[in-house]
Short mmCIF file of C-alpha atoms in Angstrom, two decimals:
data_model
loop_
_atom_site.label_atom_id
_atom_site.label_comp_id
_atom_site.label_asym_id
_atom_site.label_seq_id
_atom_site.Cartn_x
_atom_site.Cartn_y
_atom_site.Cartn_z
CA MET A 5 131.41 139.92 -17.36
CA MET A 6 129.34 143.04 -18.62
CA ASP A 7 130.91 146.66 -18.69
CA TRP A 8 129.00 149.39 -17.24
CA LYS A 9 130.38 151.96 -19.18
CA GLN A 10 128.97 149.98 -22.49
CA LEU A 11 125.63 149.21 -21.20
CA ILE A 12 124.53 152.91 -20.16
CA SER A 13 124.05 154.24 -23.73
CA ASN A 14 122.23 157.73 -24.48
CA LYS A 15 122.06 156.59 -28.03
CA ARG A 16 118.74 156.82 -29.53
CA LEU A 17 116.95 154.32 -31.40
CA GLY A 18 116.28 155.37 -35.17
CA GLN A 19 118.20 158.50 -34.63
CA GLU A 20 121.69 157.26 -34.53
CA HIS A 21 122.66 159.43 -37.14
CA ARG A 22 121.94 162.45 -34.96
CA HIS A 23 123.74 161.21 -31.95
CA THR A 24 126.13 164.01 -31.64
CA GLU A 25 123.65 166.57 -31.55
CA ARG A 26 122.70 168.23 -28.24
CA HIS A 27 119.37 170.29 -28.41
CA ASP A 28 119.31 171.71 -24.65
CA ASP A 29 120.86 171.27 -21.18
CA ARG A 30 118.50 167.93 -20.17
CA THR A 31 120.64 164.83 -20.12
CA GLU A 32 119.27 162.56 -22.86
CA PHE A 33 117.81 160.16 -20.12
CA LYS A 34 115.91 163.30 -18.47
CA ARG A 35 114.29 163.81 -22.15
CA ASP A 36 113.13 160.16 -22.34
CA TYR A 37 111.51 160.99 -19.04
CA ASP A 38 109.82 163.89 -20.13
CA ARG A 39 108.86 162.18 -23.60
CA LEU A 40 107.12 159.18 -21.90
CA ILE A 41 105.51 161.66 -19.34
CA PHE A 42 104.13 163.53 -22.09
CA SER A 43 102.73 160.58 -24.39
CA ALA A 44 99.14 159.33 -25.22
CA PRO A 45 99.98 155.87 -23.97
CA PHE A 46 101.15 157.11 -20.79
CA ARG A 47 98.27 159.22 -20.24
CA ARG A 48 95.75 156.33 -21.00
CA LEU A 49 97.08 154.42 -18.20
CA GLN A 50 94.89 156.49 -15.63
CA ASN A 51 92.09 154.35 -17.48
CA LYS A 52 93.57 151.18 -16.66
CA THR A 53 92.89 148.77 -13.92
CA GLN A 54 95.53 148.21 -11.43
CA VAL A 55 94.01 145.77 -9.21
CA PHE A 56 90.69 147.14 -7.78
CA PRO A 57 87.83 148.50 -10.06
CA LEU A 58 88.29 152.26 -10.99
CA PRO A 59 87.50 155.08 -8.19
CA GLY A 60 84.18 155.66 -7.48
CA SER A 61 83.95 157.86 -4.18
CA ILE A 62 87.26 156.09 -2.59
CA PHE A 63 90.44 156.53 -5.09
CA VAL A 64 92.62 153.60 -5.19
CA HIS A 65 95.61 153.07 -7.83
CA ASN A 66 95.35 152.68 -11.39
CA ARG A 67 98.21 151.95 -13.82
CA LEU A 68 99.05 155.51 -13.74
CA THR A 69 99.21 156.18 -10.52
CA HIS A 70 101.25 152.91 -9.71
CA SER A 71 103.99 153.61 -12.63
CA LEU A 72 104.52 157.02 -11.10
CA GLU A 73 105.06 155.66 -7.64
CA VAL A 74 107.25 153.08 -8.94
CA ALA A 75 109.12 155.68 -11.14
CA SER A 76 109.91 157.54 -7.60
CA VAL A 77 111.13 154.41 -5.81
CA GLY A 78 113.19 153.39 -9.12
CA MET A 79 114.70 156.98 -9.08
CA SER A 80 115.95 156.40 -5.21
CA LEU A 81 117.22 152.95 -6.17
CA GLY A 82 119.38 153.65 -9.07
CA ASN A 83 120.59 156.85 -7.44
CA ASP A 84 121.51 155.14 -4.25
CA VAL A 85 123.37 152.25 -6.16
CA ALA A 86 125.27 154.48 -8.17
CA GLN A 87 126.53 156.44 -5.36
CA TYR A 88 127.53 153.51 -3.65
CA ILE A 89 129.35 151.57 -6.23
CA ILE A 90 131.22 154.91 -7.11
CA LYS A 91 132.15 155.56 -3.70
CA GLU A 92 132.92 151.76 -2.68
CA LYS A 93 133.80 149.42 -5.55
CA ARG A 94 134.14 151.26 -8.72
CA PRO A 95 135.70 155.13 -8.59
CA GLU A 96 136.26 155.18 -12.08
CA LEU A 97 132.67 155.27 -12.78
CA ARG A 98 132.53 158.81 -11.16
CA ASP A 99 131.93 161.90 -13.86
CA THR A 100 130.32 159.29 -16.55
CA LEU A 101 126.77 158.51 -17.46
CA PHE A 102 126.69 155.58 -14.79
CA GLU A 103 126.21 158.31 -12.46
CA GLN A 104 122.58 158.90 -14.43
CA ILE A 105 121.07 155.40 -13.65
CA GLY A 106 118.81 156.55 -11.25
CA GLN A 107 117.18 158.85 -14.08
CA ILE A 108 117.19 155.67 -16.37
CA VAL A 109 115.75 153.10 -14.10
CA SER A 110 112.90 155.81 -12.85
CA THR A 111 112.03 156.04 -16.80
CA ALA A 112 112.02 152.58 -17.37
CA CYS A 113 109.98 152.34 -14.19
CA LEU A 114 107.65 154.78 -16.13
CA ALA A 115 107.29 152.42 -18.94
CA HIS A 116 106.77 149.01 -17.59
CA ASP A 117 103.30 148.89 -17.49
CA LEU A 118 102.50 150.40 -20.84
CA GLY A 119 102.08 147.20 -22.87
CA ASN A 120 99.42 146.10 -20.38
CA PRO A 121 96.02 145.43 -22.09
CA PRO A 122 92.86 146.40 -20.23
CA PHE A 123 91.72 144.77 -17.20
CA GLY A 124 95.43 144.03 -16.20
CA HIS A 125 96.21 140.15 -16.34
CA SER A 126 92.44 139.21 -17.00
CA GLY A 127 92.95 141.24 -20.59
CA GLU A 128 96.26 139.68 -21.10
CA LYS A 129 94.51 135.96 -20.38
CA ALA A 130 91.60 136.91 -22.54
CA ILE A 131 93.98 137.59 -25.53
CA GLN A 132 96.07 134.18 -24.91
CA THR A 133 93.23 132.41 -24.81
CA PHE A 134 91.39 133.25 -27.49
CA PHE A 135 93.61 131.68 -29.65
CA THR A 136 94.58 128.52 -27.32
CA GLU A 137 90.89 127.95 -26.43
CA GLY A 138 88.59 130.16 -28.33
CA ALA A 139 87.76 130.62 -32.05
CA GLY A 140 91.37 131.31 -32.53
CA GLN A 141 92.45 128.15 -32.65
CA ALA A 142 91.51 127.73 -36.09
CA LEU A 143 94.48 130.00 -37.02
CA ARG A 144 97.22 127.79 -35.84
CA GLU A 145 97.75 126.42 -39.51
CA LYS A 146 97.70 129.60 -40.85
CA VAL A 147 100.36 131.38 -39.19
CA SER A 148 104.11 130.93 -38.36
CA PRO A 149 105.18 128.48 -35.45
CA ALA A 150 106.75 131.63 -34.35
CA PHE A 151 104.26 133.74 -34.63
CA TRP A 152 101.82 131.27 -33.07
CA ASP A 153 104.16 131.35 -29.97
CA ASP A 154 103.98 135.02 -29.64
CA ILE A 155 100.33 135.56 -29.40
CA THR A 156 99.76 132.43 -27.32
CA HIS A 157 101.74 133.68 -24.81
CA PHE A 158 100.71 137.18 -25.29
CA GLU A 159 101.74 139.62 -22.38
CA GLY A 160 102.23 143.21 -21.25
CA ASN A 161 105.94 143.16 -20.92
CA ALA A 162 106.93 142.07 -24.62
CA ASN A 163 104.27 144.62 -25.72
CA ALA A 164 105.69 147.49 -23.52
CA PHE A 165 108.67 146.59 -25.66
CA ARG A 166 106.87 146.71 -29.14
CA LEU A 167 105.16 149.93 -28.29
CA LEU A 168 108.18 151.76 -27.44
CA THR A 169 110.14 150.63 -30.50
CA HIS A 170 107.92 149.62 -33.27
CA GLN A 171 107.24 151.83 -36.20
CA PHE A 172 103.68 152.35 -36.40
CA LYS A 173 102.09 153.79 -39.19
CA GLY A 174 102.61 157.24 -39.77
CA ARG A 175 105.19 157.23 -37.00
CA ARG A 176 109.12 157.67 -37.43
CA PRO A 177 111.66 155.12 -37.20
CA GLY A 178 112.44 153.87 -33.58
CA GLY A 179 109.20 154.24 -32.00
CA PHE A 180 109.30 156.48 -29.11
CA VAL A 181 112.99 157.42 -30.32
CA MET A 182 114.21 156.41 -26.77
CA THR A 183 118.02 156.00 -25.67
CA TYR A 184 119.15 151.97 -25.99
CA SER A 185 119.63 151.94 -22.04
CA THR A 186 116.27 152.89 -20.97
CA ILE A 187 114.64 150.74 -23.54
CA VAL A 188 116.29 147.77 -23.00
CA SER A 189 115.75 148.26 -19.13
CA ILE A 190 112.43 147.42 -19.00
CA VAL A 191 112.77 143.92 -20.75
CA LYS A 192 112.49 141.65 -17.88
CA TYR A 193 112.36 138.45 -19.68
CA PRO A 194 115.02 138.85 -22.39
CA TYR A 195 114.20 135.92 -24.68
CA ALA A 196 111.73 134.86 -27.39
CA SER A 197 108.35 133.43 -26.71
CA SER A 198 109.34 129.90 -27.86
CA VAL A 199 111.65 129.84 -24.78
CA ALA A 200 109.06 131.79 -22.48
CA ASN A 201 109.50 130.91 -18.55
CA LYS A 202 106.83 128.82 -16.62
CA LYS A 203 104.65 131.54 -16.34
CA GLY A 204 104.55 132.26 -19.98
CA LYS A 205 106.46 135.59 -19.61
CA PHE A 206 109.22 136.59 -22.68
CA GLY A 207 110.50 139.88 -23.85
CA PHE A 208 109.95 140.49 -27.31
CA PHE A 209 107.85 139.64 -30.11
CA GLN A 210 109.35 138.16 -33.21
CA THR A 211 108.70 141.61 -35.06
CA GLU A 212 111.05 143.32 -32.53
CA GLN A 213 113.48 140.59 -31.76
CA HIS A 214 116.00 142.20 -34.16
CA THR A 215 115.70 145.38 -32.66
CA TYR A 216 116.27 144.04 -29.37
CA GLN A 217 119.16 141.96 -30.52
CA ARG A 218 120.98 144.68 -32.16
CA LEU A 219 120.51 147.02 -29.04
CA ALA A 220 121.74 143.95 -26.80
CA ASP A 221 124.79 143.05 -28.70
CA GLU A 222 125.77 146.56 -29.02
CA MET A 223 125.29 147.41 -25.24
CA GLY A 224 127.59 143.67 -24.60
CA LEU A 225 124.46 141.99 -22.69
CA LEU A 226 125.55 138.53 -22.34
CA ARG A 227 124.16 136.20 -25.04
CA LEU A 228 122.88 132.86 -23.49
CA SER A 229 121.86 131.18 -26.46
CA ALA A 230 123.83 129.73 -29.40
CA ASP A 231 123.42 130.29 -32.48
CA GLY A 232 120.67 128.57 -34.28
CA GLU A 233 118.45 128.76 -30.94
CA PRO A 234 115.55 130.65 -29.68
CA LEU A 235 117.23 134.21 -28.85
CA ARG A 236 118.12 134.42 -25.25
CA TYR A 237 120.33 137.22 -23.13
CA ALA A 238 121.26 137.75 -19.76
CA ARG A 239 119.43 140.77 -18.54
CA HIS A 240 120.41 144.19 -18.40
CA PRO A 241 121.74 145.01 -14.92
CA LEU A 242 119.36 147.86 -14.12
CA VAL A 243 116.16 145.61 -14.94
CA TYR A 244 116.68 144.22 -11.56
CA LEU A 245 116.10 147.76 -10.06
CA VAL A 246 112.80 148.32 -12.35
CA GLU A 247 111.53 144.83 -11.01
CA ALA A 248 112.52 145.73 -7.38
CA ALA A 249 111.00 149.33 -7.31
CA ASP A 250 107.54 147.20 -8.95
CA ASP A 251 107.50 144.55 -6.55
CA ILE A 252 107.98 147.01 -3.76
CA CYS A 253 105.23 149.21 -4.85
CA TYR A 254 102.60 146.69 -5.59
CA GLU A 255 102.67 144.79 -2.89
CA ILE A 256 102.42 147.19 -0.41
CA MET A 257 100.63 149.92 -2.26
CA ASP A 258 97.59 147.00 -2.58
CA LEU A 259 97.88 146.56 1.17
CA GLU A 260 97.06 149.94 1.50
CA ASP A 261 94.12 150.06 -0.81
CA ALA A 262 92.78 146.95 0.53
CA HIS A 263 92.40 148.50 3.65
CA LYS A 264 90.86 152.04 2.28
CA LEU A 265 88.23 149.70 0.69
CA LYS A 266 87.85 147.83 3.95
CA ILE A 267 88.64 144.44 2.39
CA VAL A 268 91.14 144.35 5.23
CA SER A 269 90.99 145.53 8.58
CA PHE A 270 92.94 148.03 10.35
CA ASP A 271 94.62 145.28 12.71
CA GLU A 272 95.39 143.26 9.82
CA ALA A 273 97.09 145.67 7.75
CA SER A 274 99.20 147.27 10.45
CA GLU A 275 100.47 143.76 11.61
CA LEU A 276 101.59 142.98 7.95
CA MET A 277 103.39 146.01 8.22
CA LEU A 278 105.05 146.58 11.20
CA ALA A 279 106.53 142.67 10.49
CA PHE A 280 108.92 143.75 8.20
CA PHE A 281 110.80 145.24 11.24
CA ASP A 282 112.52 144.15 14.43
CA GLU A 283 110.89 144.76 17.87
CA PRO A 284 112.68 148.30 18.66
CA THR A 285 111.93 149.51 15.42
CA GLN A 286 108.42 148.43 15.64
CA GLN A 287 107.96 150.62 19.12
CA ARG A 288 110.04 153.34 17.55
CA ILE A 289 107.18 153.40 14.61
CA LEU A 290 104.33 153.35 17.06
CA GLN A 291 105.80 155.71 19.29
CA ARG A 292 106.31 158.33 16.28
CA ILE A 293 102.47 157.58 15.32
CA LYS A 294 101.49 158.42 19.05
CA ASP A 295 103.90 161.72 19.45
CA GLU A 296 102.67 163.01 16.25
CA GLU A 297 99.14 162.55 17.52
CA LEU A 298 98.14 160.41 14.18
CA THR A 299 94.52 159.31 15.28
CA ASP A 300 93.23 159.06 11.79
CA VAL A 301 93.93 155.17 11.21
CA ASN A 302 94.45 155.87 7.36
CA GLU A 303 97.15 158.09 8.26
CA GLN A 304 98.55 155.69 10.38
CA ILE A 305 98.82 152.94 7.57
CA VAL A 306 100.29 155.73 5.50
CA TYR A 307 102.76 156.26 8.07
CA MET A 308 103.71 152.83 8.53
CA ARG A 309 103.50 152.00 4.35
CA SER A 310 106.20 154.70 3.93
CA CYS A 311 108.41 153.17 6.47
CA VAL A 312 108.18 149.95 4.64
CA ILE A 313 108.82 151.45 1.17
CA GLY A 314 112.13 153.13 2.88
CA LYS A 315 113.14 149.87 4.54
CA LEU A 316 112.44 147.64 1.49
CA GLU A 317 114.64 150.28 -1.03
CA ASN A 318 117.52 150.33 1.17
CA GLU A 319 117.67 146.22 1.51
CA CYS A 320 117.54 146.17 -2.56
CA VAL A 321 120.13 148.58 -2.65
CA LYS A 322 122.72 146.30 -0.66
CA ALA A 323 121.21 143.28 -2.34
CA PHE A 324 122.09 144.80 -5.77
CA VAL A 325 125.35 145.80 -4.55
CA ASP A 326 126.24 142.93 -2.81
CA HIS A 327 125.51 140.73 -5.63
CA GLU A 328 126.84 143.14 -8.49
CA ASP A 329 129.47 140.71 -9.73
CA GLU A 330 126.92 137.74 -10.43
CA ILE A 331 124.39 140.24 -12.03
CA MET A 332 126.97 141.62 -14.12
CA ASN A 333 128.47 137.94 -15.25
CA GLY A 334 124.88 137.17 -15.95
CA THR A 335 124.61 134.29 -13.33
CA PHE A 336 122.32 136.00 -11.00
CA ASN A 337 118.77 134.33 -11.48
CA LYS A 338 116.47 135.76 -8.66
CA SER A 339 114.83 139.19 -7.77
CA LEU A 340 116.65 141.37 -5.35
CA ILE A 341 113.38 141.15 -3.02
CA ASP A 342 114.41 137.47 -2.90
CA CYS A 343 117.74 138.53 -1.25
CA ILE A 344 117.04 140.74 1.37
CA SER A 345 117.62 140.00 4.91
CA PRO A 346 115.43 137.68 6.99
CA ILE A 347 112.86 139.71 8.86
CA PRO A 348 111.58 141.88 5.98
CA GLN A 349 111.80 138.95 3.31
CA GLU A 350 109.61 136.95 5.70
CA ALA A 351 107.12 139.77 6.20
CA TYR A 352 107.08 140.29 2.24
CA ARG A 353 106.35 136.86 1.88
CA ARG A 354 103.49 136.92 4.35
CA CYS A 355 102.11 140.15 2.69
CA ALA A 356 101.94 138.20 -0.61
CA LYS A 357 100.57 135.24 0.48
CA PHE A 358 97.97 137.44 2.31
CA SER A 359 97.35 139.26 -0.86
CA VAL A 360 96.83 136.30 -2.92
CA GLN A 361 94.10 135.05 -0.33
CA ARG A 362 92.20 138.09 0.73
CA ILE A 363 93.05 140.95 -1.88
CA TYR A 364 93.24 139.04 -5.37
CA LYS A 365 90.43 136.93 -4.68
CA SER A 366 88.09 139.46 -3.20
CA ARG A 367 84.63 139.92 -4.70
CA PRO A 368 85.65 143.23 -6.34
CA VAL A 369 88.67 141.98 -7.93
CA LEU A 370 87.36 138.91 -9.19
CA ASP A 371 84.21 141.03 -10.69
CA VAL A 372 86.57 143.10 -12.79
CA GLU A 373 88.47 140.37 -14.04
CA LEU A 374 85.26 138.26 -15.04
CA SER A 375 83.77 141.31 -16.66
CA GLY A 376 87.11 142.38 -18.24
CA TYR A 377 87.81 138.79 -19.81
CA LYS A 378 84.51 138.82 -21.43
CA ILE A 379 84.78 142.18 -22.79
CA MET A 380 88.11 141.27 -24.45
CA ALA A 381 87.26 137.82 -25.28
CA THR A 382 84.60 139.12 -27.34
CA LEU A 383 86.45 142.33 -29.01
CA MET A 384 89.04 139.69 -30.10
CA GLU A 385 86.59 137.36 -31.79
CA GLN A 386 84.80 140.36 -33.17
CA MET A 387 87.57 141.99 -34.52
CA VAL A 388 89.88 138.84 -35.94
CA GLU A 389 86.99 137.82 -37.42
CA ALA A 390 86.54 141.14 -39.30
CA VAL A 391 90.29 140.80 -40.60
CA MET A 392 89.70 137.45 -41.40
CA HIS A 393 86.65 138.74 -43.96
CA PRO A 394 87.80 141.95 -44.46
CA ASP A 395 85.25 142.03 -47.61
CA ARG A 396 82.16 141.61 -45.56
CA TYR A 397 80.36 144.24 -44.75
CA TYR A 398 80.28 144.67 -41.07
CA SER A 399 83.61 143.93 -40.85
CA GLN A 400 84.41 146.89 -42.82
CA GLN A 401 82.28 148.74 -40.41
CA LEU A 402 84.81 147.39 -37.57
CA ILE A 403 87.82 148.12 -39.40
CA GLY A 404 86.80 151.58 -39.89
CA ARG A 405 86.60 152.21 -36.22
CA VAL A 406 90.83 151.49 -35.94
CA SER A 407 92.92 153.93 -35.66
CA SER A 408 95.13 154.66 -38.83
CA GLN A 409 98.60 153.77 -37.08
CA TYR A 410 97.55 150.27 -37.35
CA ASP A 411 98.27 148.22 -40.12
CA ILE A 412 94.71 146.61 -40.35
CA ASP A 413 94.56 146.56 -44.06
CA ALA A 414 98.04 144.77 -44.46
CA THR A 415 97.71 142.07 -47.22
CA ASP A 416 99.52 139.82 -44.63
CA LEU A 417 97.48 137.80 -41.87
CA GLU A 418 100.12 137.97 -39.32
CA THR A 419 100.50 141.91 -39.65
CA ARG A 420 96.51 142.28 -39.43
CA LEU A 421 96.03 139.83 -36.67
CA MET A 422 98.71 141.64 -34.78
CA ALA A 423 97.10 145.25 -35.96
CA VAL A 424 93.85 143.70 -34.26
CA ILE A 425 96.08 143.11 -30.86
CA ASP A 426 97.86 146.27 -30.86
CA TYR A 427 94.50 148.38 -31.00
CA ILE A 428 92.55 146.03 -28.33
CA SER A 429 95.69 146.11 -25.89
CA GLY A 430 95.96 149.84 -26.34
CA MET A 431 92.59 150.73 -25.19
CA THR A 432 91.73 152.10 -21.98
CA ASP A 433 89.11 149.97 -19.70
CA VAL A 434 86.60 152.29 -20.09
CA TYR A 435 87.00 152.68 -24.25
CA ALA A 436 87.13 148.88 -24.42
CA LEU A 437 83.54 148.30 -22.26
CA ASP A 438 81.94 151.64 -24.94
CA VAL A 439 83.34 149.58 -28.07
CA TYR A 440 81.92 146.02 -26.40
CA GLN A 441 78.69 147.95 -25.65
CA LYS A 442 78.32 149.29 -29.17
CA ILE A 443 79.27 146.51 -31.21
CA ASN A 444 76.76 144.51 -29.04
CA GLY A 445 73.86 146.87 -29.63
CA ILE A 446 73.92 147.80 -25.92
CA SER A 447 74.14 151.26 -26.35
CA LEU A 448 74.17 153.99 -28.81
CA PRO A 449 75.80 157.30 -29.15
CA ILE A 450 74.32 159.95 -27.74
CA ILE A 451 73.20 162.09 -30.33
#
């Protein structure tokens, strides 16, 4: 069984030799939070699509606002779990780093989408299918099987771990130099790409596998693979809270956004939200709306949404505490949302089914996915062609656009290909569109 005192580590990747030094009164986990908030990759999330097209007159969620809301819910989940476990189950954890898990979870929530490419899942698919269906198929015999598994399964979770830990050119060792517990708390799928799950998810590229293994072993994560097998670990327990915060926010906030955009009617949205509660609670919510004289339908949805998030937060805290032993011995293989009580669980499933049918397949969403896929596929094709033939004139022009932090001039092909993926996946939607237009001669810089 894993040990909380070992799992919560404030050592910093790349600065282990300075572990005993203190700079101010902030905890090391609060310093992680501040470091992310002020970072360029986090700011870039404001121009990355969450679900709906980036806003015109109606402001809907982007990756930045989504991450901030997930971090808020994550703070509540972590604080409530810590308080309950210390009070009811493990009083020996009082006055230890365990009391700070709310801050760790909140920071990990800020970071959970950092690795997502432009245009969300459409961008992920464009990178993957360039190698499985496009011109990139020809590269299979030129790279190692492990690298091929990484790039054909490319996805944002593994890329976020790379972004936080990889030493890019001109940067210090340890990447963002985050604490061990914060880094590992974002890894939802702690295994190599060669054993990716049915959805193609995995936790780290081969280039960062040793880093994950070192952190996992030091914190006592349970290793599930034998020597010689592809690396696979049990999750860090705090990952379940990060996942729950994300699950709560995206499902409910997407519904609110769809209502704002008039993709979903008020009756549909309110019915789905009220279904999370028993009949007496539904009546109390409706009476409160009446007593507060909330006649604006958007404000009514906002109030119902806040009630649903509060309900799901409480349910997920209870689910974590109830299943703590399974989580700590590595046998828990569900999400916390799957373990909540029947009424909200059925309502959540209804929302998920409704979202697939009415929201994620709506015309605005599909239009973004189609356009985003084309943009990303073209960028991949052009940039990979450039690093395959770097001596050509046009290749040199394209390579000249790439930031110096990416090792685009490396002698090793795999390193160059990874630099292309780093460069393109780090773009915002707006920047990716701008580059696409310029390299295709659709637009010229304003002089």
